Coordinates of C-alpha atoms in Angstrom, one line a residue:
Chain A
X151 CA 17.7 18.0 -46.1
X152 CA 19.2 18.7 -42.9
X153 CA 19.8 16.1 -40.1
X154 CA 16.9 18.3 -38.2
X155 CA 14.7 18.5 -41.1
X156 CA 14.6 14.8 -41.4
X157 CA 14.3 14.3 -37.9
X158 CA 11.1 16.4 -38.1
X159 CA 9.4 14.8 -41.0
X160 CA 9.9 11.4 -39.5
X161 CA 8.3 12.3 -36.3
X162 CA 5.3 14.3 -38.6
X163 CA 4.7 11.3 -40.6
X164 CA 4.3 8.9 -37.5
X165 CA 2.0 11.1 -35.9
X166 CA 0.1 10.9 -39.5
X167 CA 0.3 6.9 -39.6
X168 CA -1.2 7.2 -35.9
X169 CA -4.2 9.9 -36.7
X170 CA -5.1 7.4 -40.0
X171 CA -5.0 4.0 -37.8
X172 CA -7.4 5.7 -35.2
X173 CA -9.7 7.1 -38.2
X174 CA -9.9 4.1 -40.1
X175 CA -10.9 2.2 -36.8
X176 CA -13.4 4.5 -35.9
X177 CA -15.3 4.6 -39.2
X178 CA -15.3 0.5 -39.3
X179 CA -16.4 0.2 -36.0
X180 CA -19.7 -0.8 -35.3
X181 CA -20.6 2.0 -33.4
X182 CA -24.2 0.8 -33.0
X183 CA -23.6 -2.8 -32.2
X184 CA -21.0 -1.6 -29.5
X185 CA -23.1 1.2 -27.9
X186 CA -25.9 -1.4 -27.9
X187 CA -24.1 -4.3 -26.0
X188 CA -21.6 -2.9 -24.1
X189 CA -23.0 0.6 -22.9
X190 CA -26.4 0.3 -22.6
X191 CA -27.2 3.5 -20.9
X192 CA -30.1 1.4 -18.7
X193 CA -27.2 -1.3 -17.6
X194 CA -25.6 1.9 -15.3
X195 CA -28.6 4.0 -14.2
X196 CA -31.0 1.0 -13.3
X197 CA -27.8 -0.8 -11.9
X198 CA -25.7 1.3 -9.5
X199 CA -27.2 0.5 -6.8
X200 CA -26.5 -3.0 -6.7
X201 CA -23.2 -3.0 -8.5
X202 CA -21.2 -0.2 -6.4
X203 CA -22.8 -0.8 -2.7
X204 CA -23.7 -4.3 -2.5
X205 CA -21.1 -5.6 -5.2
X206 CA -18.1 -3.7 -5.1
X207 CA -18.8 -3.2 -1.6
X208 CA -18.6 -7.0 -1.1
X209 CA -15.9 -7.3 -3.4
X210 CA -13.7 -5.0 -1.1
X211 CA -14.8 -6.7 1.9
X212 CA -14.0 -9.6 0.6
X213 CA -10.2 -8.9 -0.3
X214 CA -9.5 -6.9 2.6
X215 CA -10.8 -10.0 5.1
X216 CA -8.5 -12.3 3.0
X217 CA -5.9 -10.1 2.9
X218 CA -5.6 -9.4 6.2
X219 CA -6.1 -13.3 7.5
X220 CA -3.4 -14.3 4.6
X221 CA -1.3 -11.7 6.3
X222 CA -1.1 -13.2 9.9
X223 CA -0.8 -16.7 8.1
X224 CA 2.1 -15.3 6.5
X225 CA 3.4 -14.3 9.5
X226 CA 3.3 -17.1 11.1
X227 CA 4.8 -19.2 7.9
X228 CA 7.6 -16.7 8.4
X229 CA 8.5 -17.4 11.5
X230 CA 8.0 -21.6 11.3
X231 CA 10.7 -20.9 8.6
X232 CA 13.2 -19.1 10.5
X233 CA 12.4 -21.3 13.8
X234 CA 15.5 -23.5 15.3
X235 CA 13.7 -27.1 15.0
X236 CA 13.6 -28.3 11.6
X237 CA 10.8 -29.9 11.1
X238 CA 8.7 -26.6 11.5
X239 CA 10.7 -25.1 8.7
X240 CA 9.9 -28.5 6.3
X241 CA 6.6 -27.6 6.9
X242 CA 6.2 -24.4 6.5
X243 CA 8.0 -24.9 3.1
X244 CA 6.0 -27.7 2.3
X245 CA 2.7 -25.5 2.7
X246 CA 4.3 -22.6 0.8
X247 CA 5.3 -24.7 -2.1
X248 CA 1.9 -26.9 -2.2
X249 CA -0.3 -23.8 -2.2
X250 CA 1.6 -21.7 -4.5
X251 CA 1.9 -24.5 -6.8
X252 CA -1.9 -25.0 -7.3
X253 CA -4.6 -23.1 -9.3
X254 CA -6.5 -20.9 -6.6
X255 CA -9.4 -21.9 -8.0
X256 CA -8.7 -26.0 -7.3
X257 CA -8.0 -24.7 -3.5
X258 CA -11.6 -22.8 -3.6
X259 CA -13.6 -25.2 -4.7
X260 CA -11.8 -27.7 -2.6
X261 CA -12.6 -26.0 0.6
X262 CA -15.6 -24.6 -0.5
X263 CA -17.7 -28.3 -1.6
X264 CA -14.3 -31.3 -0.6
X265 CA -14.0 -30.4 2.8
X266 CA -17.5 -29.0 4.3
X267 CA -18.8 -32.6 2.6
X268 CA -15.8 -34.4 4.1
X269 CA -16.4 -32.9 7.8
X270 CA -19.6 -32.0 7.9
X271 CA -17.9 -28.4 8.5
X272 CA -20.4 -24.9 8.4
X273 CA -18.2 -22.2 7.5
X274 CA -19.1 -19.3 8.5
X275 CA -20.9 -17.3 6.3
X276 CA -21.6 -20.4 4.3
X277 CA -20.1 -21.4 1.1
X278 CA -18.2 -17.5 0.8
X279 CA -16.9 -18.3 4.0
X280 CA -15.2 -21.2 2.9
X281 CA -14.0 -19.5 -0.6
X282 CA -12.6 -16.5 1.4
X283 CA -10.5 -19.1 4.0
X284 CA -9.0 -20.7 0.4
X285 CA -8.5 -17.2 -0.6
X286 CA -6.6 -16.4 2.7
X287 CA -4.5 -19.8 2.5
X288 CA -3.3 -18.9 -0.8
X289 CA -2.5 -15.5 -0.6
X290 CA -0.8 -16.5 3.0
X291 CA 1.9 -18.3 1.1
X292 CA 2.5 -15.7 -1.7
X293 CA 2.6 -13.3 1.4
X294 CA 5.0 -15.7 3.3
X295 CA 7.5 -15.3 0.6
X296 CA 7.1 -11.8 0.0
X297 CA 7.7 -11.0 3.6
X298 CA 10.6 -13.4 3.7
X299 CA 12.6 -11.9 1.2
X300 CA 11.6 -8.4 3.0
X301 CA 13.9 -10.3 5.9
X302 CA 16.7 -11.1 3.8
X303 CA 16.9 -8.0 2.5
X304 CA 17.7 -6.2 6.0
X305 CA 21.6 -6.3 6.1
X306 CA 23.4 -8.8 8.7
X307 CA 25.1 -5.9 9.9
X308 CA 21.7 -4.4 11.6
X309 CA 21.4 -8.2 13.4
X310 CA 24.8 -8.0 14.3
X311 CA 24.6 -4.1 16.0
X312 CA 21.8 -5.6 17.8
X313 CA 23.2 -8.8 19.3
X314 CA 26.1 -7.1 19.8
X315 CA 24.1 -4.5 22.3
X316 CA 22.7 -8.0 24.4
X317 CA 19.3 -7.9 22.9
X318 CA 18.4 -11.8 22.1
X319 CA 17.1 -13.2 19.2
X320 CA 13.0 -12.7 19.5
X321 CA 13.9 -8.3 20.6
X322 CA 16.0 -8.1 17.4
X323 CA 13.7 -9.6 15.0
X324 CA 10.7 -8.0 16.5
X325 CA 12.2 -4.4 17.1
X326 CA 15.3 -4.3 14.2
X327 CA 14.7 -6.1 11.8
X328 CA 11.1 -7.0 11.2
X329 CA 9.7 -3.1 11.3
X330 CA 12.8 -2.4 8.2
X331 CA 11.5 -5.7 6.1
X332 CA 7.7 -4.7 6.5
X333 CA 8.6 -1.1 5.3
X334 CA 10.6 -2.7 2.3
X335 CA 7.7 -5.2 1.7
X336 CA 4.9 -2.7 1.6
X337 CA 4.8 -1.8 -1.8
X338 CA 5.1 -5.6 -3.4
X339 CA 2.1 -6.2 -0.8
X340 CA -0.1 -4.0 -1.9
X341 CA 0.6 -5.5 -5.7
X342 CA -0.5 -9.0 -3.5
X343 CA -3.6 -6.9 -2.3
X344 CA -4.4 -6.2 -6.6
X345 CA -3.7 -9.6 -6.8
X346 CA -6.3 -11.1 -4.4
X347 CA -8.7 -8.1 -5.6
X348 CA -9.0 -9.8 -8.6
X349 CA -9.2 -13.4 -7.6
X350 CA -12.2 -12.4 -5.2
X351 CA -14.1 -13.3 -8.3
X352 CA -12.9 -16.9 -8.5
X353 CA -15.5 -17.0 -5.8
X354 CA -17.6 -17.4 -8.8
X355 CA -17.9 -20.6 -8.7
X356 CA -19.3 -21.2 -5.4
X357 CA -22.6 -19.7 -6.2
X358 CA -23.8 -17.4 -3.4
X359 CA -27.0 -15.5 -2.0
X360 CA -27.8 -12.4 -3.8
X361 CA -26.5 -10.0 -0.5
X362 CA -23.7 -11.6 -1.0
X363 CA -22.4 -11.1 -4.1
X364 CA -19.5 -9.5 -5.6
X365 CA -18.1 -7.7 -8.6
X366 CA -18.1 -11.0 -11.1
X367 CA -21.4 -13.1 -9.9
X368 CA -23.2 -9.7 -9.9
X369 CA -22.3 -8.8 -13.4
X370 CA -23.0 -12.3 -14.5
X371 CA -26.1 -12.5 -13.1
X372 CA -27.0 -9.2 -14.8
X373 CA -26.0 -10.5 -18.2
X374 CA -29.1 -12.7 -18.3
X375 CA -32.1 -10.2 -16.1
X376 CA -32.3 -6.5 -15.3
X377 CA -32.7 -3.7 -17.6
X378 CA -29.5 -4.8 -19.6
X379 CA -29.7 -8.5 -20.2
X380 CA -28.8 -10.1 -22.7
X381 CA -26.2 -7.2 -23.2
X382 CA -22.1 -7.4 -21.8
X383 CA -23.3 -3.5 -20.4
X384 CA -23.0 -5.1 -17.1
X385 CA -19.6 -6.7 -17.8
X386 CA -18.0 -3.2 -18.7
X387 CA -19.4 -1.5 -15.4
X388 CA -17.9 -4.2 -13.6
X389 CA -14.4 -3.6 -15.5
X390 CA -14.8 0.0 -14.7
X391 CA -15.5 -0.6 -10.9
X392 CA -12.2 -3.1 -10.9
X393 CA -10.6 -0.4 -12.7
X394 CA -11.2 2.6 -10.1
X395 CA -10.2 0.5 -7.6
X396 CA -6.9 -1.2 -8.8
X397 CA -5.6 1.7 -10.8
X398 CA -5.0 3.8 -7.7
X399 CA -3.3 1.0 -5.8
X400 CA -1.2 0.3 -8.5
X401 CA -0.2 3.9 -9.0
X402 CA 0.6 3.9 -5.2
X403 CA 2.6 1.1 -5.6
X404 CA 4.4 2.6 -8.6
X405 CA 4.8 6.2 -6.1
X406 CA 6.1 4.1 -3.3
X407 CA 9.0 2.7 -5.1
X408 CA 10.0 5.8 -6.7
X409 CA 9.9 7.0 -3.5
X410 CA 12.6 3.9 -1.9
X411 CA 14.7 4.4 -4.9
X412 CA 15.2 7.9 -4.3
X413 CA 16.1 7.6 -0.3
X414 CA 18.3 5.1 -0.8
Chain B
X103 CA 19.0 -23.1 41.5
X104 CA 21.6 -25.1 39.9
X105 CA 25.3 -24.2 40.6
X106 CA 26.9 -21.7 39.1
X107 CA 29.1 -23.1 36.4
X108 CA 32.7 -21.7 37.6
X109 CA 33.4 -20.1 34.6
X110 CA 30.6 -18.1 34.6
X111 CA 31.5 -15.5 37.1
X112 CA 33.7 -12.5 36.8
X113 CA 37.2 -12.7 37.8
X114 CA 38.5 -9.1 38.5
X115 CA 42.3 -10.5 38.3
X116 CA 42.4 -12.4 35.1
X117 CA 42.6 -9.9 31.8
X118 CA 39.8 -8.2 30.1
X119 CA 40.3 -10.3 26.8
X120 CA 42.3 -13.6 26.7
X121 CA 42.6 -15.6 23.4
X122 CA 43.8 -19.4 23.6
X123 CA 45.1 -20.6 20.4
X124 CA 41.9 -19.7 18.4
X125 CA 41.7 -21.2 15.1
X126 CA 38.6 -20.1 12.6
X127 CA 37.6 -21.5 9.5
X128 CA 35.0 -20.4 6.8
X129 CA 34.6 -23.6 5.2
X130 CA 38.2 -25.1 3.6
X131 CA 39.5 -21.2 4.1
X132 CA 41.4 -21.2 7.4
X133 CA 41.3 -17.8 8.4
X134 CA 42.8 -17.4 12.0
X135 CA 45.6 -20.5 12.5
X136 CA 46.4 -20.0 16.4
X137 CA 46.2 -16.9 17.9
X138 CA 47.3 -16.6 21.4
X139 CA 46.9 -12.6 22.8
X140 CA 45.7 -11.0 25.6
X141 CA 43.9 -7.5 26.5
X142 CA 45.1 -6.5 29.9
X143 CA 42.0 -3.4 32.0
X144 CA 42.4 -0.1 30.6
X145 CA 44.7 -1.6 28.2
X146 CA 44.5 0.2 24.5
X147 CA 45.0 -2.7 22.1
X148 CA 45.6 -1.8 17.9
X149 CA 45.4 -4.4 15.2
X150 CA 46.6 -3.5 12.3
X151 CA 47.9 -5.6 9.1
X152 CA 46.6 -6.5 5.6
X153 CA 43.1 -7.2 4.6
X154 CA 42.8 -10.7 5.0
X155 CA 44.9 -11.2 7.5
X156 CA 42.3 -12.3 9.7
X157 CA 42.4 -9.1 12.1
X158 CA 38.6 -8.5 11.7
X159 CA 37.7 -12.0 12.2
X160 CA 39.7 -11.9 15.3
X161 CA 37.7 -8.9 16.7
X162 CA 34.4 -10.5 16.2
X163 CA 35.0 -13.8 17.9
X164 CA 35.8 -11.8 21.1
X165 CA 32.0 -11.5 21.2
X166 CA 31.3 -14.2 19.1
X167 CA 29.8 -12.6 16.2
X168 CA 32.0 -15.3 14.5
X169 CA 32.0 -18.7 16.3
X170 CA 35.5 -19.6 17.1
X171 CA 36.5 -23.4 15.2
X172 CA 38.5 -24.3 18.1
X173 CA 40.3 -22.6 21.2
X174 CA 39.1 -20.5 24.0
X175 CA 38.2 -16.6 24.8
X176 CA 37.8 -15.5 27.8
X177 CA 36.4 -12.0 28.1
X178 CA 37.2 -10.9 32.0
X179 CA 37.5 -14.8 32.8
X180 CA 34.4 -16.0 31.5
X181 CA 34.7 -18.7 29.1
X182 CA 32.7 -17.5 26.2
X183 CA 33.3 -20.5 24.1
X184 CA 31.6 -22.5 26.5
X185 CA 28.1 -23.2 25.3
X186 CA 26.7 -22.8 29.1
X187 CA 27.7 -18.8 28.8
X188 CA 24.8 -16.4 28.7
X189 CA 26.1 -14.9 25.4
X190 CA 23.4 -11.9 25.6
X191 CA 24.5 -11.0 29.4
X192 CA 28.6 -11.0 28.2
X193 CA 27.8 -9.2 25.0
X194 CA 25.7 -6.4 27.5
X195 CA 29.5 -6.0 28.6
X196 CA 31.3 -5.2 25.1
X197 CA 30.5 -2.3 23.1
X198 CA 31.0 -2.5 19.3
X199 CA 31.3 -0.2 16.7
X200 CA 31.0 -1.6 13.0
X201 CA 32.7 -0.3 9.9
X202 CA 29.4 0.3 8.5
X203 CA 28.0 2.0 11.7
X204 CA 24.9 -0.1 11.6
X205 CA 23.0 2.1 13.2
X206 CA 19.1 1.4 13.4
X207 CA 17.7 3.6 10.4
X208 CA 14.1 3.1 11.3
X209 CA 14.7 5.2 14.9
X210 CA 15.8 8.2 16.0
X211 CA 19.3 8.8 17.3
X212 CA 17.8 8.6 20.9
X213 CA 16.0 5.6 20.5
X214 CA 19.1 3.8 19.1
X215 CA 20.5 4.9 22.3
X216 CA 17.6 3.6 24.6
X217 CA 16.8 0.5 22.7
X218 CA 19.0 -2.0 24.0
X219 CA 19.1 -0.8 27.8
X220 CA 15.4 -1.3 27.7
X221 CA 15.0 -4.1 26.2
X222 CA 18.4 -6.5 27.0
X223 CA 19.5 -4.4 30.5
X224 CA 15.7 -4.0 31.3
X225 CA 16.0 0.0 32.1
X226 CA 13.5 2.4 32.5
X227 CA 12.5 4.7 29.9
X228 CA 13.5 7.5 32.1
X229 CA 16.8 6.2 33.2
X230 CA 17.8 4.7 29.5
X231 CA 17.5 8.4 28.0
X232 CA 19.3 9.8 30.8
X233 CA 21.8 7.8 29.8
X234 CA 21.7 8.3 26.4
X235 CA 21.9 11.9 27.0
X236 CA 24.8 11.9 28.6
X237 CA 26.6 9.5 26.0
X238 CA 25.4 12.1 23.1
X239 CA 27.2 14.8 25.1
X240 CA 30.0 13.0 25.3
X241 CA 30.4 12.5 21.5
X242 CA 29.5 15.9 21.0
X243 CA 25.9 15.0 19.3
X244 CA 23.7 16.3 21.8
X245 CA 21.6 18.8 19.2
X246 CA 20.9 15.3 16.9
X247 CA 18.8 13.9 19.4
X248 CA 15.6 13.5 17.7
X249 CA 17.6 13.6 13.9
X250 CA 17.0 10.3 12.0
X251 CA 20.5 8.7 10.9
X252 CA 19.7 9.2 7.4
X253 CA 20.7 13.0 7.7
X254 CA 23.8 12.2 9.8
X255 CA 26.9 12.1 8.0
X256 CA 29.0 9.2 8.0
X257 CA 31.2 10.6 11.3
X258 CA 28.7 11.6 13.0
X259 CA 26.8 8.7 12.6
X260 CA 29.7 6.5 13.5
X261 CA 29.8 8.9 16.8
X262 CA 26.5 8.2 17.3
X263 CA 27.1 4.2 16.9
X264 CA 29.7 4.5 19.8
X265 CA 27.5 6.4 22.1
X266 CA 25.2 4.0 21.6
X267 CA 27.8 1.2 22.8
X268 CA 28.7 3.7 25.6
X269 CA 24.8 3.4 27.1
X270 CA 25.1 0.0 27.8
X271 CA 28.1 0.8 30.3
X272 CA 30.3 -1.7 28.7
X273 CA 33.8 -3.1 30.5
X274 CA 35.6 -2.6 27.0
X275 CA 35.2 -1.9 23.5
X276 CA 35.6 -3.3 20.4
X277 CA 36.4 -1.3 17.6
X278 CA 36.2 -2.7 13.4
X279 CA 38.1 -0.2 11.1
X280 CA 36.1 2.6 12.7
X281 CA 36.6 5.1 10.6
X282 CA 37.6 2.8 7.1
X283 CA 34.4 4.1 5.5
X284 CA 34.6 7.6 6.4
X285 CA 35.3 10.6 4.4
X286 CA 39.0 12.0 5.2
X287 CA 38.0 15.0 6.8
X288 CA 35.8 13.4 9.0
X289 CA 38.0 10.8 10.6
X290 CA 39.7 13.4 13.0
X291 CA 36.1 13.8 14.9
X292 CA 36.0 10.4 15.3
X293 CA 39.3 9.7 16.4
X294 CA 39.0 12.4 19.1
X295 CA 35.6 10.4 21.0
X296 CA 38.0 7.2 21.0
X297 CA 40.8 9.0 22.1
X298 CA 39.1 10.5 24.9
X299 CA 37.7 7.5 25.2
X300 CA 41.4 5.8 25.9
X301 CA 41.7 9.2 28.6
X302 CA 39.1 7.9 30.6
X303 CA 40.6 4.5 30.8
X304 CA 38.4 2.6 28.8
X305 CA 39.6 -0.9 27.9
X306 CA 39.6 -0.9 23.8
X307 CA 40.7 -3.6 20.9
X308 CA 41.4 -1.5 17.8
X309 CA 41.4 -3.0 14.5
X310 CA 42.5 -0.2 12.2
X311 CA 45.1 1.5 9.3
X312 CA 45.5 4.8 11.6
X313 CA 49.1 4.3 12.1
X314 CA 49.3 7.8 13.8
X315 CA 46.7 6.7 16.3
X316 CA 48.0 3.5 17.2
X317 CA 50.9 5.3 17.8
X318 CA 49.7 7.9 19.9
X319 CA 47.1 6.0 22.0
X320 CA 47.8 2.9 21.7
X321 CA 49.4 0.5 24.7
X322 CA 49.9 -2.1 22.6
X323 CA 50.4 -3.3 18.8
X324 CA 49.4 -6.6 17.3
X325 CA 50.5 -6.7 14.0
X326 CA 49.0 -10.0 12.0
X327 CA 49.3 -11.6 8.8
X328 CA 48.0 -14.7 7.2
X329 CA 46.0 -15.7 10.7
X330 CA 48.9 -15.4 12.7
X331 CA 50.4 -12.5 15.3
X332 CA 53.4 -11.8 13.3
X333 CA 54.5 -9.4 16.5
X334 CA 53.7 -7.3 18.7
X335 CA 54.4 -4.6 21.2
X336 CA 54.7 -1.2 22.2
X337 CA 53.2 1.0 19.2
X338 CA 56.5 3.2 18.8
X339 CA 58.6 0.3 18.6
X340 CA 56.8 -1.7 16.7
X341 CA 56.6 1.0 14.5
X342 CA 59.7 2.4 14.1
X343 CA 62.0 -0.6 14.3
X344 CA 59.7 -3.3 13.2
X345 CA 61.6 -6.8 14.0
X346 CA 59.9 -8.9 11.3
X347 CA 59.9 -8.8 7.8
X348 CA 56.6 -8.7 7.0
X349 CA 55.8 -6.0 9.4
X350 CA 58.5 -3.8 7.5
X351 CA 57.1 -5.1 4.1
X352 CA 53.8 -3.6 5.4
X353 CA 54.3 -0.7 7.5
X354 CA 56.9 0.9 4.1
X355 CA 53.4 0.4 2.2
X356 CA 51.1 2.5 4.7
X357 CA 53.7 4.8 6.4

């Protein structure tokens, strides 16, 4: 046999292993028990409606409010860490390292039961309120760091044309060097957005009214009444909704840094 | 108002740059070890020597990208060691041009221009491109007005960097192996803007390796080594009948 003729039969006879695995897996399967539990064609039609406009709905809502108040937080933790007086700096680094270093889930239930018993505090928006500000001050120090390594990337020498012009310190990081790290952030932000998408449903535990709920609770709930309980039907059409949301931001992600490769 | 500190006004007799025995350390690495030198108005000023010899370091300390370990600068009498000096008001007044251009990729080639008048010599809009106009002209870029520096090459981007010192009217400038990280065929474009430059009388510290321009322009040579002025003087001289050793050593390596 030639070198090509082996070549050729090796890649013939791994496509054959392939087409046998998937065969032999799709006569075992259960076919039945699967359609039965997880695709009960009721658990989508009689469903839709609360799954895609209140739940996902909600579920969107959800990350972009927390996204966009971790943002500003993040900000801010930023700029305590690049600030002259120390002890802003400790403690912008202590809050960065506290909060990244604990489960999200201890921080929601904390603020959503520990501190409204504590201080008598009403969140707005009640107990999902109070998940979505643990929500925010977790992804606030993710974001923090993110955008802080966005910073350092910006080379000294763009600082240095700057202050070299006469502009002072606040006109070079607002108009130099801030607008270049945000660009350079963007697409490990928008992996921080998938991120918080998916933890929205840690908001699980907080138990919440029906108009409010997302993705997870909705799903859950559905497991046990509706026209597929006692099924996982509504479990899948959750995945799927997760799915169609975080597989185009991921993608983006993916095109974005392609994209910074290539112009740089 | 409190009184004005007496270093803190312009003295139109004392030199453009004057350096008092400037030491500069990074760490346990002493890097300049007592430079004494002076840049007189109008006053074309190369430095040229070794890498490592401390020439770059020098440079930025005049506007104190670097901060001096010890000794004094006074750029046109103003003490800019002294920690009561409006730094951004005395930087306003040198122009620098980077190796690495530095330009600002996220603007436009006019915007880099109008940038810094707005924001540090509070211009108007109007008056800041007018100005930025005519500095593009001058360097010959006027078309890349709106271009992005990205699709500049390297010389014209480094032509661009200099206009952009030129808006802010500066007394002198500083130049940092301007054209070190060009292409050779695009050095001579580059050389031309300074050497015009030099025409119109501009005051200008020159750290480079273009012999033949430091030769031709220049008023004065500074050649250092090891963080010291080895010697200096007239560019011909220097350059053809070098006193010192290692200036000979040298200038038979890049000659």
């Amino acid at each position: 046999m030639t070198r090509r003729a082996r070549e050729r039969a090796l890649t013939l006879s791994l496509y054959a292993v392939f087409v046998v695995i998937v065969v032999v897996v799709a006569l075992l399967a259960d076919w039945e028990a699967i359609t039965a539990n997880f695709f009960l064609r009721e658990g989508f039609t009689g469903t839709w409606r609360a799954m895609i406009l209140v739940a996902a709905k909600n579920t969107i809502l959800y990350t972009v409010v927390a996204f966009a108040g971790g943002f500003v937080l993040a900000m801010v933790l930023v700029l305590m860490k690049l600030a002259p007086v120390a002890p802003f700096r400790w403690l912008a680094t202590g809050y960065i390292e506290l909060f990244r270093g604990l489960p999200a889930i201890v921080v929601i239930l904390f603020m959503g039961f520990g501190v409204p018993i504590a201080f008598g505090w009403r969140p707005p928006g009640g107990v999902v309120g109070a998940g979505l500000v643990a929500l925010m001050m977790v992804a606030g120090a993710y974001m923090a760091e993110t955008i802080r390594a966005g910073i350092e990337a910006v080379p000294k020498g763009q600082t240095e044309a700057a202050r070299s012009l006469g502009m002072n310190g606040s006109w070079t990081m607002a108009s130099i060097v801030m607008p270049q790290a945000l660009r350079i952030v963007i697409p490990p932000l928008t992996n921080e957005l998938v991120i918080l998408l998916k933890d929205t449903s840690l908001l699980f535990v907080l138990g919440m009214a029906a108009s409010q709920q997302e993705l997870t609770v909705a799903a859950r709930n559905l497991m046990s009444s509706g026209p597929s309980a006692g099924t996982a039907t509504s479990l899948v059409f959750a995945a799927l909704l997760y799915l169609a949301i975080t597989l185009p931001l991921t993608q983006l992600v993916a095109w974005m840094e392609r994209k910074q490769k290539r112009s740089r | 108002m409190e009184e004005l500190h007496p270093t803190q006004t312009i003295d139109e007799r004392a030199p453009a740059i004057q350096v008092r025995d400037l030491h500069k350390s990074f760490g346990d690495n002493e890097v300049l070890t007592g430079i004494d030198f002076s840049v007189d108005h109008g006053q074309v000023v190369c430095v040229v020597g070794p890498s490592g010899s401390g020439k770059s370091t020098l440079l930025r300390c005049v506007n104190r990208l670097e901060e001096p370990t010890s000794g004094q600068i006074f750029v046109e009498g103003i003490d800019i060691t002294d920690p009561d000096t409006e730094l951004d008001k005395v930087r306003s007044r040198i122009g620098m041009v980077f190796q690495q251009f530095n330009l600002f990729p996220h603007m436009t080639v006019l915007r880099n221009l109008t940038i810094a008048q707005q924001r540090a010599k509070k211009r108007g809009k109007a008056e800041a491109e007018t100005i930025a106009r005519e500095n593009l002209d001058k360097v010959g870029l006027a078309d890349k007005i709106h271009a992005f520096p990205a699709h500049l090459s390297g010389g014209q981007q480094q032509r661009v960097a200099i206009a952009r010192a030129l808006s802010m009217n500066p007394d002198m400038m500083l130049f940092d192996e301007p054209t070190s990280a060009l292409d050779p065929e695009l050095v001579g474009d580059v050389l031309d803007v300074m050497r015009a430059l030099a025409h119109d009388g501009m005051t200008m510290m020159v750290v480079t390796h273009e012999m033949g321009f430091a030769r031709e322009v220049g008023d004065k040579l500074v050649f250092m080594d090891g963080g010291v002025i080895v010697e200096e003087g007239d560019p011909v001289q220097v350059l053809n009948d070098p006193q010192h050793r290692r200036t000979q050593s040298f200038l038979s390596k890049v000659l």
